[in-house]
mmCIF file with all atom_site columns, C-alpha atoms and ligand atoms in Angstrom:
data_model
loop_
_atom_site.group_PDB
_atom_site.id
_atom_site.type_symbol
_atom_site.label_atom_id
_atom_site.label_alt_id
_atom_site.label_comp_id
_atom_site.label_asym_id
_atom_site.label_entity_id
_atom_site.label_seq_id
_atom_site.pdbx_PDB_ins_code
_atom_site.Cartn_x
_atom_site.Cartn_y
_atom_site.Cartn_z
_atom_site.occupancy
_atom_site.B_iso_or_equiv
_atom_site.pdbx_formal_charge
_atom_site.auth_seq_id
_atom_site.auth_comp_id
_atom_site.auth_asym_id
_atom_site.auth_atom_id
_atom_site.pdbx_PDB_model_num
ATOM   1   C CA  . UNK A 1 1   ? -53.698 296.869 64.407 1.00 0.00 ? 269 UNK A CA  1
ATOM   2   C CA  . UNK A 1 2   ? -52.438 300.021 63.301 1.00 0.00 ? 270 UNK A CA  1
ATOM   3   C CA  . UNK A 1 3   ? -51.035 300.902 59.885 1.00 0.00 ? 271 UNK A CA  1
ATOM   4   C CA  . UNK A 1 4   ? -49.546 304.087 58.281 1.00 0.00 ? 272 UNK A CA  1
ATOM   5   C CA  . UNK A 1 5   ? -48.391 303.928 53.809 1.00 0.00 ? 273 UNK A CA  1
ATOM   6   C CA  . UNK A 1 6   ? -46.814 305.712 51.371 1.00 0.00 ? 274 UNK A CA  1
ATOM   7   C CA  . UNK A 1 7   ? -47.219 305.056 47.867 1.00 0.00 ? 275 UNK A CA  1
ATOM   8   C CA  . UNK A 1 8   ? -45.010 303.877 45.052 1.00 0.00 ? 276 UNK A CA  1
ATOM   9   C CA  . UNK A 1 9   ? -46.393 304.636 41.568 1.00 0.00 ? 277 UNK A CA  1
ATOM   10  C CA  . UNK A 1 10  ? -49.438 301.850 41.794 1.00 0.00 ? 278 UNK A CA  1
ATOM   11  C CA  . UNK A 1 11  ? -48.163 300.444 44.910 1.00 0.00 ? 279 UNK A CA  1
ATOM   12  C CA  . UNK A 1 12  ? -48.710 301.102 48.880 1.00 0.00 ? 280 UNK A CA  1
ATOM   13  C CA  . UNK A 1 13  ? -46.124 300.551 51.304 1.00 0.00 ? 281 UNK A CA  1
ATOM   14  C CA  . UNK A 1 14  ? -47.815 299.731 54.768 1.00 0.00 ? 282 UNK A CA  1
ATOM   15  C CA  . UNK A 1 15  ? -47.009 299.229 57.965 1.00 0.00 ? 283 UNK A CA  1
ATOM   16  C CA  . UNK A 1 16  ? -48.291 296.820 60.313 1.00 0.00 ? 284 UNK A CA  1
ATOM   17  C CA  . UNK A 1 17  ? -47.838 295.919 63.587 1.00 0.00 ? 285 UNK A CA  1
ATOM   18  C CA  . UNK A 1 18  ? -48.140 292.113 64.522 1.00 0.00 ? 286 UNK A CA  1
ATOM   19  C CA  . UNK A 1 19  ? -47.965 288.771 63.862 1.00 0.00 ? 287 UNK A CA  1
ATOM   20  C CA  . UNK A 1 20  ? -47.117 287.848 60.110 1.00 0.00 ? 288 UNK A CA  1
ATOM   21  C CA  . UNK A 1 21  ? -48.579 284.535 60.379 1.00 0.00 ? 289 UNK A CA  1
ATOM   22  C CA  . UNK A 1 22  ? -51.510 286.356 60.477 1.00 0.00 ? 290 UNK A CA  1
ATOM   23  C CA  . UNK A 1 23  ? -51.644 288.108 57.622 1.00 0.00 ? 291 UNK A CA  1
ATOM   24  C CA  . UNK A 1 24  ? -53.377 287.605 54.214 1.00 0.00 ? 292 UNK A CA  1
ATOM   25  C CA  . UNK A 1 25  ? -51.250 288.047 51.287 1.00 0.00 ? 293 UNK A CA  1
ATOM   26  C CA  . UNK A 1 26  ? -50.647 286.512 48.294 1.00 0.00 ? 294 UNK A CA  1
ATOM   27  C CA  . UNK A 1 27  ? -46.743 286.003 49.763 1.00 0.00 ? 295 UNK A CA  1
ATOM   28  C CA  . UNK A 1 28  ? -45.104 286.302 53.218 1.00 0.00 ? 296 UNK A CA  1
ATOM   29  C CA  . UNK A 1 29  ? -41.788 286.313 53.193 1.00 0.00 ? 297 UNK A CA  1
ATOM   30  C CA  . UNK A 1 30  ? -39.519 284.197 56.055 1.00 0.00 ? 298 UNK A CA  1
ATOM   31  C CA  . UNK A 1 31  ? -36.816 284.918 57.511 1.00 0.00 ? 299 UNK A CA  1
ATOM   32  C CA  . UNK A 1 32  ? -34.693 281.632 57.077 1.00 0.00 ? 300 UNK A CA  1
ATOM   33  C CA  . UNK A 1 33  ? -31.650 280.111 57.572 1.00 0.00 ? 301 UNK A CA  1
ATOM   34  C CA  . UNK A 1 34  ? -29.587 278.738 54.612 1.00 0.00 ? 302 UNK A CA  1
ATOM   35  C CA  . UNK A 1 35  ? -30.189 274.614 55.739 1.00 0.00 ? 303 UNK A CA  1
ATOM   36  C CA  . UNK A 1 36  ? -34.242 275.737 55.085 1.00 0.00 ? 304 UNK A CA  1
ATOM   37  C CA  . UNK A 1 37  ? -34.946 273.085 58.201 1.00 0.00 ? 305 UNK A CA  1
ATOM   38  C CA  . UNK A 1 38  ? -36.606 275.790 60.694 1.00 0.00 ? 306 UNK A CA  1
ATOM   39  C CA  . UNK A 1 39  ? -35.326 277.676 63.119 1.00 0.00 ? 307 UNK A CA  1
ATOM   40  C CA  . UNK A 1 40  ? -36.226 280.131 65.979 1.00 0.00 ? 308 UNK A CA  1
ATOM   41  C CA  . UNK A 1 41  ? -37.979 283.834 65.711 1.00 0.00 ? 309 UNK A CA  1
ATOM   42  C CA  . UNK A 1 42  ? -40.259 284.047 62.347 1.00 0.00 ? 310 UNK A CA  1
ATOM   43  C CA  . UNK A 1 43  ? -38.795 280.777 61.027 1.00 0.00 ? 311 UNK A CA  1
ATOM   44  C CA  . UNK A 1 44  ? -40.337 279.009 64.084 1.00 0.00 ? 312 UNK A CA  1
ATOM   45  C CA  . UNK A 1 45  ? -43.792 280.770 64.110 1.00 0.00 ? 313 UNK A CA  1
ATOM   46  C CA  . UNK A 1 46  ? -44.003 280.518 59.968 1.00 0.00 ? 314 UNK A CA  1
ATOM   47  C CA  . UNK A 1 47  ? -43.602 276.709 60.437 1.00 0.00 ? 315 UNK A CA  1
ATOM   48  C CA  . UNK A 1 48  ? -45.561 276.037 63.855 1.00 0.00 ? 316 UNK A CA  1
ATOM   49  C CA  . UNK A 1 49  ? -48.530 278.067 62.058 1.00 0.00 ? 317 UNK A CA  1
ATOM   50  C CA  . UNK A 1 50  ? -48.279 276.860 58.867 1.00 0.00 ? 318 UNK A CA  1
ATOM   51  C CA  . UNK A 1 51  ? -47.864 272.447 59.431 1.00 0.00 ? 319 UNK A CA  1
ATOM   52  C CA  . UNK A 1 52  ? -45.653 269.998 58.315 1.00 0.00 ? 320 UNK A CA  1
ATOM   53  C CA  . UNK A 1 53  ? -45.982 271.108 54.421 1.00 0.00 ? 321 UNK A CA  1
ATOM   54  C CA  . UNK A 1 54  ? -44.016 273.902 54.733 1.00 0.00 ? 322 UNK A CA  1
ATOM   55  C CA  . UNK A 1 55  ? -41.223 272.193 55.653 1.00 0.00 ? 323 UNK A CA  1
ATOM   56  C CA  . UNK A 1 56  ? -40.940 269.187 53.315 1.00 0.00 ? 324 UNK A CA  1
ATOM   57  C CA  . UNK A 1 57  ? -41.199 271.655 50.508 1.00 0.00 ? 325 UNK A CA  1
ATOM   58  C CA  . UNK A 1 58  ? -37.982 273.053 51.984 1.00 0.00 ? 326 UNK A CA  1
ATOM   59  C CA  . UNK A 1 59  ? -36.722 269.612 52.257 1.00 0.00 ? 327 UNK A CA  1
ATOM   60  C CA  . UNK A 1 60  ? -37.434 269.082 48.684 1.00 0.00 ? 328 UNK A CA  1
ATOM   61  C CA  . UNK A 1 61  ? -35.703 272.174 47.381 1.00 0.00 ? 329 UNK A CA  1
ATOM   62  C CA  . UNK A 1 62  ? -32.726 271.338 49.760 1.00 0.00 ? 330 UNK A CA  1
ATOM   63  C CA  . UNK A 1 63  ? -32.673 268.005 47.868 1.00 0.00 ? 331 UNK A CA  1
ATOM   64  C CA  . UNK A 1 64  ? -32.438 269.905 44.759 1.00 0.00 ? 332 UNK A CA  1
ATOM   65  C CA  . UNK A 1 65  ? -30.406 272.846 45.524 1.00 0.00 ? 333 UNK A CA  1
ATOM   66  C CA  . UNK A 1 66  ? -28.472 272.064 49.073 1.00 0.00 ? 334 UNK A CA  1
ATOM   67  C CA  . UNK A 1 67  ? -30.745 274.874 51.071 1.00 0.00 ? 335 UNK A CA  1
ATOM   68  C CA  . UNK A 1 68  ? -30.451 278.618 50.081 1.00 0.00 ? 336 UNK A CA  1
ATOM   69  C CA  . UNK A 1 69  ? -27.587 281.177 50.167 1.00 0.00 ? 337 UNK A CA  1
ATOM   70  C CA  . UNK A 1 70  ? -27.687 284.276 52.306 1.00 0.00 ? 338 UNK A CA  1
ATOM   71  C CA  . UNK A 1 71  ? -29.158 286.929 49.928 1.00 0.00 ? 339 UNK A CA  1
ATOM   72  C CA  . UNK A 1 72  ? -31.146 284.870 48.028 1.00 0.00 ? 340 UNK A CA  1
ATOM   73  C CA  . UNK A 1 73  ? -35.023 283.116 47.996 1.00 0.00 ? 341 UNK A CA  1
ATOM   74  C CA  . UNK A 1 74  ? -37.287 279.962 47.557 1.00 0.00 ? 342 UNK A CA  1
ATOM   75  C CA  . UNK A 1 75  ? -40.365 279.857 47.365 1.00 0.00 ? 343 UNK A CA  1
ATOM   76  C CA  . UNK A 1 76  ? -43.138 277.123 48.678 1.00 0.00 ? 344 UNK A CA  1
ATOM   77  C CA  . UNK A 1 77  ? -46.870 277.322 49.428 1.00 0.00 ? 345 UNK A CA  1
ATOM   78  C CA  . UNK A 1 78  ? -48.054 278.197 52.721 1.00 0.00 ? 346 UNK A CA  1
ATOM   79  C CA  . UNK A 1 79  ? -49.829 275.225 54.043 1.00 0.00 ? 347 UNK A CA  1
ATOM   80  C CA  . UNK A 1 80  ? -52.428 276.554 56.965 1.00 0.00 ? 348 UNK A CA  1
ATOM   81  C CA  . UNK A 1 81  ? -51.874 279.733 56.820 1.00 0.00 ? 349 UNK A CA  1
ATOM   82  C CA  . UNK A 1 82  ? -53.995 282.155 55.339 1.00 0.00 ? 350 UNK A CA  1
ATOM   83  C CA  . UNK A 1 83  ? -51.026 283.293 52.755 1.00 0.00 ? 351 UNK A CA  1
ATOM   84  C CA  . UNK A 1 84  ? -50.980 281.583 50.014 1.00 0.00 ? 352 UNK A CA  1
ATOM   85  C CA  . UNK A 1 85  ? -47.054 281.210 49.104 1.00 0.00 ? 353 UNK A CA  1
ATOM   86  C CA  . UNK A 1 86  ? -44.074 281.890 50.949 1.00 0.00 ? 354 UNK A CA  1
ATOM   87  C CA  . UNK A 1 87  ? -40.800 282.932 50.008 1.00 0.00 ? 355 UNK A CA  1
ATOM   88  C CA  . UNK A 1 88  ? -38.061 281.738 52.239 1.00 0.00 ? 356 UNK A CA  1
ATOM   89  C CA  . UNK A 1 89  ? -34.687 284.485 52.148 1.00 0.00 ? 357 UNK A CA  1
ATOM   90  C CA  . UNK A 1 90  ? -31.377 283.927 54.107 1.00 0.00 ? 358 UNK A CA  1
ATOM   91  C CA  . UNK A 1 91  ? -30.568 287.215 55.813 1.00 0.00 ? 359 UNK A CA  1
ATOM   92  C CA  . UNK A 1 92  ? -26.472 287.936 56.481 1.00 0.00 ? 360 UNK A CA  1
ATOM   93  C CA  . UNK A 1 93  ? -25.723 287.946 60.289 1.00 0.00 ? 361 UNK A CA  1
ATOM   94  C CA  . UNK A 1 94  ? -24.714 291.060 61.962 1.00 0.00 ? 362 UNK A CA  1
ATOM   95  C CA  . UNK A 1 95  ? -20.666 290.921 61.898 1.00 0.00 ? 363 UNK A CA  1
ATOM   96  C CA  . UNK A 1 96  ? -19.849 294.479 62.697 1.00 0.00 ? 364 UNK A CA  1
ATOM   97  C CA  . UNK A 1 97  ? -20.585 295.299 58.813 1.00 0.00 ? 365 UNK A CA  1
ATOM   98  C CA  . UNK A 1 98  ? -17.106 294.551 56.742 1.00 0.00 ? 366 UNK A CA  1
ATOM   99  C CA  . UNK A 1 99  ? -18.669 291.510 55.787 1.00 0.00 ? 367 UNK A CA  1
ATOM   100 C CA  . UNK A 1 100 ? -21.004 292.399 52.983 1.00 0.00 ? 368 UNK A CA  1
ATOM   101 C CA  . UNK A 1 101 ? -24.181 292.614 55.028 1.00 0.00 ? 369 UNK A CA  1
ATOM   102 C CA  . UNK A 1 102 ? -26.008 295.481 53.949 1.00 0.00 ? 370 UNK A CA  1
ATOM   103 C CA  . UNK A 1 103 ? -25.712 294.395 50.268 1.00 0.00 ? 371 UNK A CA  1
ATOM   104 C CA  . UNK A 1 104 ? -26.810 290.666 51.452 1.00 0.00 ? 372 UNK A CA  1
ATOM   105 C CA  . UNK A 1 105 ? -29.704 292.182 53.707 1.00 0.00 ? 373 UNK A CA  1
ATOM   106 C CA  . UNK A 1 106 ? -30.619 294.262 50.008 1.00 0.00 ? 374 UNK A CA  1
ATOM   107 C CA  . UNK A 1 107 ? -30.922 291.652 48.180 1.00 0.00 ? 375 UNK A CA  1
ATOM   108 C CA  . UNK A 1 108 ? -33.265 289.288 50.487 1.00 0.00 ? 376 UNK A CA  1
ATOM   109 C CA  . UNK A 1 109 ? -35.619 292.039 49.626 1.00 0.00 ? 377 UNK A CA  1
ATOM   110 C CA  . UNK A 1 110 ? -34.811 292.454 46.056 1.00 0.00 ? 378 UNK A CA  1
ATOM   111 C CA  . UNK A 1 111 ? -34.618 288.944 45.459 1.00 0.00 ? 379 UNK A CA  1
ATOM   112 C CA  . UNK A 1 112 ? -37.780 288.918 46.910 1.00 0.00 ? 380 UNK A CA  1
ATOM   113 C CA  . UNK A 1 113 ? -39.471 290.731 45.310 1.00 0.00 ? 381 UNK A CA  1
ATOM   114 C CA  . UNK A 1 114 ? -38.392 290.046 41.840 1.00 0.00 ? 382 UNK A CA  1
ATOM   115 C CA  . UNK A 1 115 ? -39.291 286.016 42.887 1.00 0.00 ? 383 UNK A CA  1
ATOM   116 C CA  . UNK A 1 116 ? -43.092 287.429 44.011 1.00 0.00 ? 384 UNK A CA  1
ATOM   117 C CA  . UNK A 1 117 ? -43.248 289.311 40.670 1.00 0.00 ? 385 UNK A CA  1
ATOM   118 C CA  . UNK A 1 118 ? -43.071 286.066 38.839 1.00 0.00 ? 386 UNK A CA  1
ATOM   119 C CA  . UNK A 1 119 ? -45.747 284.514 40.917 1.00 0.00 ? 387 UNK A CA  1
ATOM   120 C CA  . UNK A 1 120 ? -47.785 287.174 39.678 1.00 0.00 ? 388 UNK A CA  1
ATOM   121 C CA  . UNK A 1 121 ? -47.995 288.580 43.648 1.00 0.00 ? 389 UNK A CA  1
ATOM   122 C CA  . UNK A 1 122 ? -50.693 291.095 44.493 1.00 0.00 ? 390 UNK A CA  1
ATOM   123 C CA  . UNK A 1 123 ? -49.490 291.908 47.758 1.00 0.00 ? 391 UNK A CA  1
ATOM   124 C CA  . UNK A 1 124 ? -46.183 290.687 50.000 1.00 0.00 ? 392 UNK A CA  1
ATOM   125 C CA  . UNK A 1 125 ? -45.278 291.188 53.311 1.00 0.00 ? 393 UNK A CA  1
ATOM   126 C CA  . UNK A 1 126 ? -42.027 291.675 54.482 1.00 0.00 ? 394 UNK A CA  1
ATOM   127 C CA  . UNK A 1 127 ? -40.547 291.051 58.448 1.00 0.00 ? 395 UNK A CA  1
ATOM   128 C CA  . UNK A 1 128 ? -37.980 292.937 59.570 1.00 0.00 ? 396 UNK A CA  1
ATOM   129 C CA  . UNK A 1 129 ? -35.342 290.147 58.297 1.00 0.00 ? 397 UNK A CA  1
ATOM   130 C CA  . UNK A 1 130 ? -31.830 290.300 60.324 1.00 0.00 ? 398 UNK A CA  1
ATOM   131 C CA  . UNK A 1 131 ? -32.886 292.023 63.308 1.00 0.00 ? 399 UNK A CA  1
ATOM   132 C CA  . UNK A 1 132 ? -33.648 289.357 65.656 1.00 0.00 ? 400 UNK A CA  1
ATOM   133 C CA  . UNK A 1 133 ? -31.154 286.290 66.535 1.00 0.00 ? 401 UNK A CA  1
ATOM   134 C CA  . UNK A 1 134 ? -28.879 287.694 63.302 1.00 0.00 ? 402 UNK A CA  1
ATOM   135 C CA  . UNK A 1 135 ? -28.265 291.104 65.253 1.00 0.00 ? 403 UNK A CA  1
ATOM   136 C CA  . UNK A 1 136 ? -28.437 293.416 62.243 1.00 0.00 ? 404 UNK A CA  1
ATOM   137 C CA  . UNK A 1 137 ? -28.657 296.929 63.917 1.00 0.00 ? 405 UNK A CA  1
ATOM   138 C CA  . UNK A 1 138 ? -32.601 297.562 63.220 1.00 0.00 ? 406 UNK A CA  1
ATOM   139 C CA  . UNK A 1 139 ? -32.197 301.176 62.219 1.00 0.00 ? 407 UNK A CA  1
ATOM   140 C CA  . UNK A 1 140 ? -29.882 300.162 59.589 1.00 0.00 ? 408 UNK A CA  1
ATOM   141 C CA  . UNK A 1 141 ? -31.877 297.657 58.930 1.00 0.00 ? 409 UNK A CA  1
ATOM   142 C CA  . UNK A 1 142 ? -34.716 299.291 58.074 1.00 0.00 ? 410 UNK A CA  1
ATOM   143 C CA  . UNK A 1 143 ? -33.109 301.953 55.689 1.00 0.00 ? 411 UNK A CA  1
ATOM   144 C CA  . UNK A 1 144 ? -31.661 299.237 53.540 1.00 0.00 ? 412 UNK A CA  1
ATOM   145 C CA  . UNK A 1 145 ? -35.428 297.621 53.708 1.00 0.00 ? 413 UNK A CA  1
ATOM   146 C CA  . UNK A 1 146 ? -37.315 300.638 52.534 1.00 0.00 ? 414 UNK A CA  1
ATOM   147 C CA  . UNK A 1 147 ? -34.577 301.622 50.305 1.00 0.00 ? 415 UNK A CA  1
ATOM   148 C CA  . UNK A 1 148 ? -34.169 298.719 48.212 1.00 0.00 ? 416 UNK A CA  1
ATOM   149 C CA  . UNK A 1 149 ? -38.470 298.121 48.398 1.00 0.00 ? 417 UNK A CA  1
ATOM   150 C CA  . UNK A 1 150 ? -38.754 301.774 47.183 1.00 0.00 ? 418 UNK A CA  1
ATOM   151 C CA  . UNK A 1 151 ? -36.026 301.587 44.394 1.00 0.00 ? 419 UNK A CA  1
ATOM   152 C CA  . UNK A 1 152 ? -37.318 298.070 43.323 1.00 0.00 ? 420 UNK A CA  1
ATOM   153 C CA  . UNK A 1 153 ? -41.072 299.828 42.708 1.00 0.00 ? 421 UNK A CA  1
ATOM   154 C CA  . UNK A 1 154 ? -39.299 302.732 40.868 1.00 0.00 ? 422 UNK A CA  1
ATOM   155 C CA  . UNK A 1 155 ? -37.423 300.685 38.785 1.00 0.00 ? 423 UNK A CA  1
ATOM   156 C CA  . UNK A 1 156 ? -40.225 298.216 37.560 1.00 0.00 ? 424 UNK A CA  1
ATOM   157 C CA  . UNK A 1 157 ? -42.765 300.927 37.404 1.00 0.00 ? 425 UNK A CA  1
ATOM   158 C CA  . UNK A 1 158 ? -42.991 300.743 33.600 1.00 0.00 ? 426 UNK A CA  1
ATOM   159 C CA  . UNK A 1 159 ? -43.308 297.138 33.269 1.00 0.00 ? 427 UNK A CA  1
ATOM   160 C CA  . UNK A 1 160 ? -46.419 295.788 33.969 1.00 0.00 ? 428 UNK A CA  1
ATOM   161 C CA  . UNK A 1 161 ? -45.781 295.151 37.678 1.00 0.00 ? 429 UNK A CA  1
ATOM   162 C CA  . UNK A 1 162 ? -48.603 293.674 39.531 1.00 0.00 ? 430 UNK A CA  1
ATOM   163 C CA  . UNK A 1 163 ? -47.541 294.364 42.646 1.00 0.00 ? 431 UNK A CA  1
ATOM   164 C CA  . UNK A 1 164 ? -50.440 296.470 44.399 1.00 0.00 ? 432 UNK A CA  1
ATOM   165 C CA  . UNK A 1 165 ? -49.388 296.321 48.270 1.00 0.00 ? 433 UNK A CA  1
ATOM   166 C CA  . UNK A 1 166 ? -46.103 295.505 49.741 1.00 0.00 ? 434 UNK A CA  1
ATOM   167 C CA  . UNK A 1 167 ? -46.307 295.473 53.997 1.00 0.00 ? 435 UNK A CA  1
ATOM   168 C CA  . UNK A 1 168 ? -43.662 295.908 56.410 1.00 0.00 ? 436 UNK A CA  1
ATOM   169 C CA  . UNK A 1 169 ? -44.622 293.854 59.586 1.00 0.00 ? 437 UNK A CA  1
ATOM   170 C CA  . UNK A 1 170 ? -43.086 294.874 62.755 1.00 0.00 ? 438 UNK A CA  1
ATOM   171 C CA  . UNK A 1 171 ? -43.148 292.261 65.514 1.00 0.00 ? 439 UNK A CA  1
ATOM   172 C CA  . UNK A 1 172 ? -41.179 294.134 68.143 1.00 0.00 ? 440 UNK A CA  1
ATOM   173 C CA  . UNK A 1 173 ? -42.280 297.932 69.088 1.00 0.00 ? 441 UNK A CA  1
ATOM   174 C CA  . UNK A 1 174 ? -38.694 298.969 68.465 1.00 0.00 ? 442 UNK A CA  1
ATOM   175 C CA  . UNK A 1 175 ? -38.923 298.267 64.587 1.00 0.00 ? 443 UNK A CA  1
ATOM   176 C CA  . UNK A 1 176 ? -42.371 300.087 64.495 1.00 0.00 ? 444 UNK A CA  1
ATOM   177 C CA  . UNK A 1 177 ? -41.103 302.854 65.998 1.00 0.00 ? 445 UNK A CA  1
ATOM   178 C CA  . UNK A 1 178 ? -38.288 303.154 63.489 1.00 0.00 ? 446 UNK A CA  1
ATOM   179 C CA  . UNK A 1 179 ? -39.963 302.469 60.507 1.00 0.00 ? 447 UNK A CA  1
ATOM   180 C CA  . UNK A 1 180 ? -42.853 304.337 61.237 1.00 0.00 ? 448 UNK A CA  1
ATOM   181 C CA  . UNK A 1 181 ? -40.656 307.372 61.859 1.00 0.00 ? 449 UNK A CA  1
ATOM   182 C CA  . UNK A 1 182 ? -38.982 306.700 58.209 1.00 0.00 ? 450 UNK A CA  1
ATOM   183 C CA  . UNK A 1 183 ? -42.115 306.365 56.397 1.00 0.00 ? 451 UNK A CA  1
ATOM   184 C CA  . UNK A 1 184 ? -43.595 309.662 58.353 1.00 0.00 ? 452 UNK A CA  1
ATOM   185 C CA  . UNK A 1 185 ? -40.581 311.515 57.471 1.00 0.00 ? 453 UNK A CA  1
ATOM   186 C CA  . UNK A 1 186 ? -41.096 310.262 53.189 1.00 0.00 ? 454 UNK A CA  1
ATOM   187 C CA  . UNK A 1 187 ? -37.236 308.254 53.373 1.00 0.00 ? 455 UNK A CA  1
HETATM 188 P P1  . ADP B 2 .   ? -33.220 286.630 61.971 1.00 0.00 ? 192 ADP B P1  1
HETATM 189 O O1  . ADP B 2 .   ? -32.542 285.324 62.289 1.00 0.00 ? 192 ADP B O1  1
HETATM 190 O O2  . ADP B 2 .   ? -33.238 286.936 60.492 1.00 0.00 ? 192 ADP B O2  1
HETATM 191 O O3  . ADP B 2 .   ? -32.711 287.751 62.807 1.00 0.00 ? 192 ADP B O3  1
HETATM 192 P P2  . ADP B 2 .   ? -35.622 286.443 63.642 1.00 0.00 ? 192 ADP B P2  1
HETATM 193 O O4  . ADP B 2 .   ? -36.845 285.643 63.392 1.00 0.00 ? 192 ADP B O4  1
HETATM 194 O O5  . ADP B 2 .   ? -34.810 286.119 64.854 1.00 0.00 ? 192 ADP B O5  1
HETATM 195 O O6  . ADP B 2 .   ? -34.762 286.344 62.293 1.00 0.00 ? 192 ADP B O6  1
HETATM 196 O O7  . ADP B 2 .   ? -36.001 287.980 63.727 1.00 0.00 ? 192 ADP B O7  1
HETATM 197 C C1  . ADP B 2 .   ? -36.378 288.744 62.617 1.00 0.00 ? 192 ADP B C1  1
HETATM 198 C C2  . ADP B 2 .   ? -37.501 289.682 63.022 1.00 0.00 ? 192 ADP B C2  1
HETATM 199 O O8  . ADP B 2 .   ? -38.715 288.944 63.082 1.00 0.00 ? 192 ADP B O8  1
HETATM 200 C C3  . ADP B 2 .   ? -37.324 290.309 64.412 1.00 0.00 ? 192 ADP B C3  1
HETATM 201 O O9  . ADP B 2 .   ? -37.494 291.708 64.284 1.00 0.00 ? 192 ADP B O9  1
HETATM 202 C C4  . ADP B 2 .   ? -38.428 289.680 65.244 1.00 0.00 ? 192 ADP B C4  1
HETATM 203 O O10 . ADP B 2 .   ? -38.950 290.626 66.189 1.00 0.00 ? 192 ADP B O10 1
HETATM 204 C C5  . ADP B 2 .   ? -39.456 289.378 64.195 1.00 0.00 ? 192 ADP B C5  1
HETATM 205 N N1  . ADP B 2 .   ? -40.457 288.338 64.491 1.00 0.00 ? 192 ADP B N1  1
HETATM 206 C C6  . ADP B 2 .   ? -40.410 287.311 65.361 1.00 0.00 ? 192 ADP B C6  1
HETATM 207 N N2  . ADP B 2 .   ? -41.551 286.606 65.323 1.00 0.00 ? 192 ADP B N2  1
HETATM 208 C C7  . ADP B 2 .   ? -42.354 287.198 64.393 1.00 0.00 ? 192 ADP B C7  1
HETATM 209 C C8  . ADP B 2 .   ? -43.670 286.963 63.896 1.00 0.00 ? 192 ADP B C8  1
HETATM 210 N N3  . ADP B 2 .   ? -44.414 285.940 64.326 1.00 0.00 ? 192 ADP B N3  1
HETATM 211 N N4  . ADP B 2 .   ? -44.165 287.800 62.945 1.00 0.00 ? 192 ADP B N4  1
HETATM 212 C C9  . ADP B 2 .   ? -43.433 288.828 62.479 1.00 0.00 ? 192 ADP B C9  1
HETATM 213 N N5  . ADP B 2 .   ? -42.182 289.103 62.907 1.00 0.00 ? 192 ADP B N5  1
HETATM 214 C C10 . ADP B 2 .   ? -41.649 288.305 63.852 1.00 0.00 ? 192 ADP B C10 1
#
């Protein structure tokens, strides 16, 4: 596994390169769809990984709130995996980019974040949300990611934020090669 950071006030930004089933965080975030009933890519491997849980806690909050909207994010534990909550966000599908996606990709991550924050979250890990079967272009992608992560930290700095390590995991080599490039040249 290799990593490379950059730091936020009190909080590192680090990459890793893998599975994000595997990691251990206090939140791992999923890249859903809006029924919250599983899907392909992360969706698949979050659910597979983590059991049957998983799952009827999303059935439960689709009871409650008819699944999620695209931008926004639940949150459930993390049945086996060694994570102990994750937050399920809807990211937009890639329409050519007239249809709002870059502010609904920014606020999956905000929303996030600022849903981790009142979990008291040490640590979260991010995938690269969008850029699989939702065909968000992964360089664009991955500026909106680090942008809104790095103006999230700067903007709660002066609260008591909690929030000590926040990880990008890249699946595909393609994503670590472009974030790894942004975090090298300081974004
Ligand atoms: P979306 O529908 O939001 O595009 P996908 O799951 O298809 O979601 O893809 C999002 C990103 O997740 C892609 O970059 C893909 O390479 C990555 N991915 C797929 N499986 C995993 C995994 N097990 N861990 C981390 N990232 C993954």
């Amino acid at each position: 596994m290799m990593r490379d950071c950059l730091k936020v006030n009190q909080t590192s930004i680090t990459l890793i390169k893998g599975d994000i089933t595997k990691i251990t965080a206090d939140v791992i975030v999923n890249a859903a769809n809006s029924s919250l009933l599983g899907g392909g890519g992360v969706d698949g491997a979050i659910h597979r990984a983590g059991g049957r849980s998983i799952l009827e806690e999303c059935v439960q909050i689709r009871e409650r709130q008819g699944g999620c909207a695209v931008g926004e994010a639940v949150i459930t534990t993390a049945g086996n995996l060694p994570a102990h909550h994750v937050i399920h966000t809807v990211g937009p599908v890639w329409n050519g980019g007239n249809q709002g996606e870059a502010r609904l990709l920014a606020g999956c991550y905000r929303n996030s974040l600022s849903l981790a924050a009142e979990y008291n979250a040490k640590s979260i890990a991010f995938p690269n949300i969008s850029t699989g079967i939702y065909r968000f272009p992964k360089q664009l992608a991955a500026e909106i990611a680090l942008e809104t992560v790095i103006d999230y930290l700067n903007s709660v700095s002066d609260q008591t934020g909690t929030l000590e390590q926040v990880y990008f995991v890249c699946f595909d080599d393609e994503n670590l090669d472009i974030y790894r490039n942004k975090l090298v040249l300081g974004e």
